[in-house]
CSV table of C-alpha atoms and ligand atoms in Angstrom, one decimal:
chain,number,residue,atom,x,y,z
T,1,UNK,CA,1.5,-6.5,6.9
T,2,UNK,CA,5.0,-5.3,7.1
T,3,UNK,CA,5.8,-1.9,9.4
T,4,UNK,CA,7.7,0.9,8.9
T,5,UNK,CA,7.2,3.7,11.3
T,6,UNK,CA,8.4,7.1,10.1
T,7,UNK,CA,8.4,8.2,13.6
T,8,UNK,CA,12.2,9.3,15.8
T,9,UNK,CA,10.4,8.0,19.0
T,10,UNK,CA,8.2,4.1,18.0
T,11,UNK,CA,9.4,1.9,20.2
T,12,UNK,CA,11.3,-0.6,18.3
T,13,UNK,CA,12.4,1.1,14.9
T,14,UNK,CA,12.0,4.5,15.6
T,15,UNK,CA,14.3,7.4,13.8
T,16,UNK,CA,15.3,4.5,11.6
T,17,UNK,CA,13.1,5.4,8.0
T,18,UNK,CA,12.2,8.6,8.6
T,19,UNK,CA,13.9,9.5,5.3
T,20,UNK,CA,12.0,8.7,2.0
T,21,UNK,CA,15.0,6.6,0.6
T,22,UNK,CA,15.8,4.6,3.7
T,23,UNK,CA,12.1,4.3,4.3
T,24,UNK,CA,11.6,3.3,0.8
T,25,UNK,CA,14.5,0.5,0.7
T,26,UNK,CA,12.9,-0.8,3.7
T,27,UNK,CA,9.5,-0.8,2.2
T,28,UNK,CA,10.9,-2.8,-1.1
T,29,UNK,CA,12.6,-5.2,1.1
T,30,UNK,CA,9.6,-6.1,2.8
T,31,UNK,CA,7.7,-6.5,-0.3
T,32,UNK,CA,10.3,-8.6,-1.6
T,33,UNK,CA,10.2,-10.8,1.6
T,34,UNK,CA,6.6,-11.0,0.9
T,35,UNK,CA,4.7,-8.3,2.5
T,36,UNK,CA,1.0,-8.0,0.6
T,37,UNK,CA,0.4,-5.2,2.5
T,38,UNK,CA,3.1,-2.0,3.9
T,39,UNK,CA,1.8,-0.1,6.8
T,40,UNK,CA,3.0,3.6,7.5
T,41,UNK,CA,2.7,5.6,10.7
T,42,UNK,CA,3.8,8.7,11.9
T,43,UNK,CA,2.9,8.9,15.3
T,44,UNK,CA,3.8,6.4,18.1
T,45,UNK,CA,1.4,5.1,19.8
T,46,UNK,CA,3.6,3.0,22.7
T,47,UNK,CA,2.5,3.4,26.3
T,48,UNK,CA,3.8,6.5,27.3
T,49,UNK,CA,4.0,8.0,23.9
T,50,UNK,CA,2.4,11.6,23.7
T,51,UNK,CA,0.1,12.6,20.2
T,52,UNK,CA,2.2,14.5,17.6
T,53,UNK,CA,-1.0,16.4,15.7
T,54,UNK,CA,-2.0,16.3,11.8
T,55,UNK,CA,0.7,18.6,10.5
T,56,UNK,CA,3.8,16.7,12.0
T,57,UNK,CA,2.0,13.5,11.1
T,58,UNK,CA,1.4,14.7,7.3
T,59,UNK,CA,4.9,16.1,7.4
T,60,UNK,CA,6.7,13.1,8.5
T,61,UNK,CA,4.4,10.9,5.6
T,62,UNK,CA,4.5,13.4,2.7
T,63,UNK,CA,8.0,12.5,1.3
T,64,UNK,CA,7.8,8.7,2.6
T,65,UNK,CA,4.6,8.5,0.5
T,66,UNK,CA,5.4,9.8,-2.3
T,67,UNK,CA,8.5,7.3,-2.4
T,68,UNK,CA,6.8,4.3,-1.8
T,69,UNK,CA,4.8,5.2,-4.7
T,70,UNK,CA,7.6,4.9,-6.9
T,71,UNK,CA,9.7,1.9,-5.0
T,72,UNK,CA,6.8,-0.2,-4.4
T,73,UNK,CA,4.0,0.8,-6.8
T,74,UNK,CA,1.4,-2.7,-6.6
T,75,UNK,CA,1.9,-3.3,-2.7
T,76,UNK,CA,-1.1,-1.8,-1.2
T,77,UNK,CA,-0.4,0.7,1.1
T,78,UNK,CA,-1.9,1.1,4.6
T,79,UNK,CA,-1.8,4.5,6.9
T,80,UNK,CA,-1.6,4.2,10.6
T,81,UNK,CA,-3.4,7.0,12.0
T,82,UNK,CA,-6.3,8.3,14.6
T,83,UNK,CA,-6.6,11.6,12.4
T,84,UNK,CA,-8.8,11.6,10.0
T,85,UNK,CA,-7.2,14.6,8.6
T,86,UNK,CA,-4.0,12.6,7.7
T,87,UNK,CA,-5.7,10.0,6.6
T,88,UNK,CA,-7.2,11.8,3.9
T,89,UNK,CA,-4.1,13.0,2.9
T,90,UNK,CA,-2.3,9.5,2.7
T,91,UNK,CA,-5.7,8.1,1.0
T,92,UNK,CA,-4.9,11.6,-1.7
T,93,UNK,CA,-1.5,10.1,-1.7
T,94,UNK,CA,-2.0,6.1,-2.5
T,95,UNK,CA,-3.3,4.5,0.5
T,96,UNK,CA,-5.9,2.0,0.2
T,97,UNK,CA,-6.6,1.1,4.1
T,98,UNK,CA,-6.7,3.0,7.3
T,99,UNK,CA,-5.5,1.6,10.4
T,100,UNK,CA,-6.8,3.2,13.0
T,101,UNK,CA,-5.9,2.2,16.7
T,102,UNK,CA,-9.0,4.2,18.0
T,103,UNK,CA,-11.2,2.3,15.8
T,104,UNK,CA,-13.1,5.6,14.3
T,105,UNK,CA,-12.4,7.8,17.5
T,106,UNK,CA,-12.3,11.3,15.4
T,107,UNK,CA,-15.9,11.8,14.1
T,108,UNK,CA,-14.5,11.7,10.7
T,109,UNK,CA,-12.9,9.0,10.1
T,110,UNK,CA,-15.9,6.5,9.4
T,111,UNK,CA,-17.4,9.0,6.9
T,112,UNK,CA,-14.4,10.0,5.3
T,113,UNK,CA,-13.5,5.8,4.9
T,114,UNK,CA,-17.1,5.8,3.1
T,115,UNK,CA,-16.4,7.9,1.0
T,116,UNK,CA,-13.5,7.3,-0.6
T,117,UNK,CA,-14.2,3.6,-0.1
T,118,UNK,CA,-11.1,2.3,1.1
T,119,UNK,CA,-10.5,-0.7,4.0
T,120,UNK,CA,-10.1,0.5,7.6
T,121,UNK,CA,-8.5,-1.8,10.6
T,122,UNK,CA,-10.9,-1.0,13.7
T,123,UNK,CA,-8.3,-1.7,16.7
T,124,UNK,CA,-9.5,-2.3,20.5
T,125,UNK,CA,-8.1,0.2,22.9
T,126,UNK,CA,-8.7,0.9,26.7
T,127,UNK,CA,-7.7,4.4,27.6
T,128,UNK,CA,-5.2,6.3,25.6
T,129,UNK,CA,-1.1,5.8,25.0
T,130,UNK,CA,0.3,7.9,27.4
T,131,UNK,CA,-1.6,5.9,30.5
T,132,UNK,CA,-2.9,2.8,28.7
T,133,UNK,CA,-0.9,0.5,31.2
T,134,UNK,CA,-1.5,1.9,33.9
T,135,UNK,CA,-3.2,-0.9,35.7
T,136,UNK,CA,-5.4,-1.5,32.8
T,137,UNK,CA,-9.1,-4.2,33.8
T,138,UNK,CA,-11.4,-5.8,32.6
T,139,UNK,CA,-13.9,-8.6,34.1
T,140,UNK,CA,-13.9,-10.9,31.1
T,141,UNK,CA,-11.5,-9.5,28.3
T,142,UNK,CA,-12.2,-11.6,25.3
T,143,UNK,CA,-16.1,-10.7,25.5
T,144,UNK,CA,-15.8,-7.1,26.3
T,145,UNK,CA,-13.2,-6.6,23.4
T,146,UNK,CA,-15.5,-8.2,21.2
T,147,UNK,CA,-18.2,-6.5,22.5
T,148,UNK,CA,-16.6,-3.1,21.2
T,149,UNK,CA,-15.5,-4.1,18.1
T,150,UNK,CA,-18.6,-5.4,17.1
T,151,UNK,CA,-20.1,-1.9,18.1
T,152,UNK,CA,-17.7,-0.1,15.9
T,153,UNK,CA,-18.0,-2.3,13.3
T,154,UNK,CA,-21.9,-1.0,13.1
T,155,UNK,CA,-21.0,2.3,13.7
T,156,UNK,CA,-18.9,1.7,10.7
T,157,UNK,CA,-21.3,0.3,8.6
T,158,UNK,CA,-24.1,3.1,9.9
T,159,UNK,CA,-21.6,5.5,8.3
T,160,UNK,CA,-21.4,3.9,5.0
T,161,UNK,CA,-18.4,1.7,5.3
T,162,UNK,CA,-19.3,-1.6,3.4
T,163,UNK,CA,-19.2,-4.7,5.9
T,164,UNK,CA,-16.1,-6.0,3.4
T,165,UNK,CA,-14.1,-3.3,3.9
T,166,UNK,CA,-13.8,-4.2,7.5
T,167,UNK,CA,-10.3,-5.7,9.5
T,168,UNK,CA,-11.2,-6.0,13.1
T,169,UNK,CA,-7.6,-6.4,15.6
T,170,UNK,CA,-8.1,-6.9,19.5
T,171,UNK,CA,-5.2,-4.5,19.8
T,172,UNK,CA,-2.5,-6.3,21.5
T,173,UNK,CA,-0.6,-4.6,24.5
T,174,UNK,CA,-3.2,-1.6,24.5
T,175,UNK,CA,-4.6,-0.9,27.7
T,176,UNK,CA,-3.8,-5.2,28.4
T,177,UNK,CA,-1.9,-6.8,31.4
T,178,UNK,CA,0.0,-9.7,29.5
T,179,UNK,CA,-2.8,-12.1,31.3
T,180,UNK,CA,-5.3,-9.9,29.4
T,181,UNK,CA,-2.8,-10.3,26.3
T,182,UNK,CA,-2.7,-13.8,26.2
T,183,UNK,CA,-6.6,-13.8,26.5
T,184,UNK,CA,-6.9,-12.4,23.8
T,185,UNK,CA,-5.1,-14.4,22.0
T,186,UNK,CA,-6.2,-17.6,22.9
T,187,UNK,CA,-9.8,-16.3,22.3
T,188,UNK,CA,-9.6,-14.8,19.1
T,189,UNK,CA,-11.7,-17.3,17.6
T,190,UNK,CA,-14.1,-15.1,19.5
T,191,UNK,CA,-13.4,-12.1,17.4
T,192,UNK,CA,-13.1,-14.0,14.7
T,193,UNK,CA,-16.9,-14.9,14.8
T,194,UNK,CA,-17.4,-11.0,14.0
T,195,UNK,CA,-17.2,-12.6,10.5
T,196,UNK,CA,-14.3,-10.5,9.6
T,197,UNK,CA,-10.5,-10.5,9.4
T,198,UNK,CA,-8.6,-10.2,12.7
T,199,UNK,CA,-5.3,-8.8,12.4
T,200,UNK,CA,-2.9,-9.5,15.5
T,201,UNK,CA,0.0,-7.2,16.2
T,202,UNK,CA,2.1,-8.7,18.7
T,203,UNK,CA,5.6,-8.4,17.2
T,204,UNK,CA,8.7,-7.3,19.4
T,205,UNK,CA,6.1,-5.8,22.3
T,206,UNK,CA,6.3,-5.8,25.8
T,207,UNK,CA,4.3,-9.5,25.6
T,208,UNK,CA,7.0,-11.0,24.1
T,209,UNK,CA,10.0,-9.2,26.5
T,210,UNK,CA,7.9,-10.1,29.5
T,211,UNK,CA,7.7,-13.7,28.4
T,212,UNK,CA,11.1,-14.4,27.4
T,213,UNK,CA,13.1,-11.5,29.3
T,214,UNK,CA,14.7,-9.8,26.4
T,215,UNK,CA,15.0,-6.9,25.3
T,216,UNK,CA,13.3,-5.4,22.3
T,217,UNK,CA,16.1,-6.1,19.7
T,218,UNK,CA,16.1,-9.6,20.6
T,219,UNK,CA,12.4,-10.5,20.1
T,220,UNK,CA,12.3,-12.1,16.8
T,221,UNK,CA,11.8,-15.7,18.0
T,222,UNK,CA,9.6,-14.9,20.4
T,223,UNK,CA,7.6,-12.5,18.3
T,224,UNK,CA,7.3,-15.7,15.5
T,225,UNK,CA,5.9,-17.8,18.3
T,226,UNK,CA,3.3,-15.4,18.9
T,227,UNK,CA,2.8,-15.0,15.0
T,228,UNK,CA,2.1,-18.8,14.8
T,229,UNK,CA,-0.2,-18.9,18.2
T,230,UNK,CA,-2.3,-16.0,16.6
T,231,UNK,CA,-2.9,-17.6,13.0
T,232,UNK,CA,-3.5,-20.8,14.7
T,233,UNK,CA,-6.2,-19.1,17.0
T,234,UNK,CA,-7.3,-17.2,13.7
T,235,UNK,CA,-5.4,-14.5,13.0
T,236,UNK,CA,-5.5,-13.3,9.4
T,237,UNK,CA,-3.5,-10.8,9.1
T,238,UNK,CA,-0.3,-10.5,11.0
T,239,UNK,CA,1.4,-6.7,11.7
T,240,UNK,CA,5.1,-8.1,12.2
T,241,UNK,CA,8.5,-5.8,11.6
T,242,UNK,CA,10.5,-8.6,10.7
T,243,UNK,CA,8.2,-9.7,7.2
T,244,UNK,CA,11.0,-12.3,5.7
T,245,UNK,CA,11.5,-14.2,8.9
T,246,UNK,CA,7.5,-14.6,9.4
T,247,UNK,CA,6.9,-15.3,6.2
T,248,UNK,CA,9.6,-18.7,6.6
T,249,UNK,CA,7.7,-19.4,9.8
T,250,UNK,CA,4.0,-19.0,8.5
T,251,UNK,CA,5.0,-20.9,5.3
T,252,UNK,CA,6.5,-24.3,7.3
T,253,UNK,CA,3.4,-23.6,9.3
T,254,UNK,CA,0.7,-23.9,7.3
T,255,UNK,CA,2.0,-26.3,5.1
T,256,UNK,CA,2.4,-29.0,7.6
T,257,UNK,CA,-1.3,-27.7,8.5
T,258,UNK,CA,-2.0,-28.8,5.4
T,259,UNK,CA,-3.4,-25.3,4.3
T,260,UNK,CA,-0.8,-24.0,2.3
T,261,UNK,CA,0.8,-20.8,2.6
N,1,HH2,N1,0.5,-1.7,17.3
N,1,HH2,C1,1.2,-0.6,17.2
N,1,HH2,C2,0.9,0.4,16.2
N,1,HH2,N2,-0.2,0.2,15.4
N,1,HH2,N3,-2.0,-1.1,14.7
N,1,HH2,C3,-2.8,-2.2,14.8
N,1,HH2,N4,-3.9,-2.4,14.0
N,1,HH2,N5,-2.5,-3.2,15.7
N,1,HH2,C4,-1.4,-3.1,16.5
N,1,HH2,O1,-1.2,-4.0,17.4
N,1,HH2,C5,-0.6,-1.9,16.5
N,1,HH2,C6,-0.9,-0.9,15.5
N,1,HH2,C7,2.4,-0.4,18.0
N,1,HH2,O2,3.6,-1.0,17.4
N,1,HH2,P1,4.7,-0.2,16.6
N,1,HH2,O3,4.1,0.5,15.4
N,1,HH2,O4,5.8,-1.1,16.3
N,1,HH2,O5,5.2,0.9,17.6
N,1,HH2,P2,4.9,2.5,17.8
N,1,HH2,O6,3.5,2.6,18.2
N,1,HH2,O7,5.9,2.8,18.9
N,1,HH2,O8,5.2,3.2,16.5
């Protein structure tokens, strides 16, 4: 899953597509690099960051939308958004799954997902951006994040959302100390006995700079690293900026593995 945030603020590309032609070259050149799926948001949702509302949300995806339709017409399209009112408006516009960092917080979001039967991502979160990190705890992380997603995963289902329609992502660096980080990681085969897809987003975050000490435009190795920790733990779907470089790394990967890629 490659990214592209058409946001000024996101914490590692932000003001960089926010126009539909640079956000649609990006978009093909992810595709090209291999991207099976191209994930849009319009709101940041890194600590600190403060909620933007529908309209500027809608605004900010109308024209990107509508040129990804054209520049990248069979790559499925995923929206990155809370609101349920946006998301109906990127479904109206093309996009087949909803990633949703508050895993069905707004009321309509499950209902709306049944109903126009498209995927959804339910993503862990403790607390909300703007004070997520604030001395975020847990007693035992792996369990309690499993615990929740396995709750909104019935909630889902309750609402109409068919079980295969379901991605479940423990939400790396939301609300997590990097102990609780690497938890998580080392346990997904936790999650990933909720009998669905766990996508890890780890790329460029704070995890990576407090590992390795750089800064965020110098996180590619590390954020590969993590890439190949997380499929190995079982990790199906990876949420990376930099789609070419992962898709080397996954590829030498699993082919030693013996899986193919
Ligand atoms: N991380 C970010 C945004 N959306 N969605 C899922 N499912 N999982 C994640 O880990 C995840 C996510 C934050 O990263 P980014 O989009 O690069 O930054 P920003 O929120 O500043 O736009």
């Amino acid at each position: 899953m490659g990214i592209l945030n058409v946001t000024p603020d996101s914490f590692s590309d932000g003001g960089e597509y926010l126009h539909g032609a640079a956000a649609a070259g990006h978009a093909r050149a992810m595709a090209a690099a291999g991207a099976v799926i191209i994930d849009v948001g319009a709101e940041s949702t890194r600590p600190g960051a403060t909620p933007v509302g529908a309209e500027v949300e809608i605004a900010r995806l109308a024209p990107v939308l509508r040129a990804l339709s054209s520049a990248v017409p069979t790559v499925p399209l995923s929206v990155d958004t809370r609101d349920a009112t946006v998301a109906r408006f990127a479904i109206d516009a093309g996009a087949v799954l909803v990633n949703d960092v508050s895993a069905g917080g707004d009321p309509a979001m499950l209902p709306l997902v049944a109903e126009r039967g498209v995927g959804i991502c339910l993503m862990h979160m403790q607390g909300e951006p703007p004070t997520m990190q604030d001395d975020p705890r847990y007693g035992d992380v792996v369990s309690e994040v499993a615990t929740f997603l396995e709750a909104r995963m019935g909630a889902a289902v309750r609402a109409g959302v068919a079980e295969e329609a379901i991605v479940v992502d423990p939400g790396i660096g939301f609300g997590k100390s990097l102990d609780h980080n690497l938890a998580l990681l080392r346990g997904l085969g936790v999650i990933a006995s909720l009998g669905r897809p766990v996508l890890v987003g780890a790329s460029r975050k704070g995890m990576i700079g407090a590992l390795t000490g750089r800064g965020v435009a110098e996180r590619l190795a590390g954020s590969l690293g993590a890439a190949l920790a997380a499929v190995a733990a079982g990790a199906s779907v990876l949420r990376v900026h930099d789609v070419a470089e992962t898709v080397d790394a996954l590829r030498v990967f699993t082919e030693i593995r013996g899986g193919g890629a």
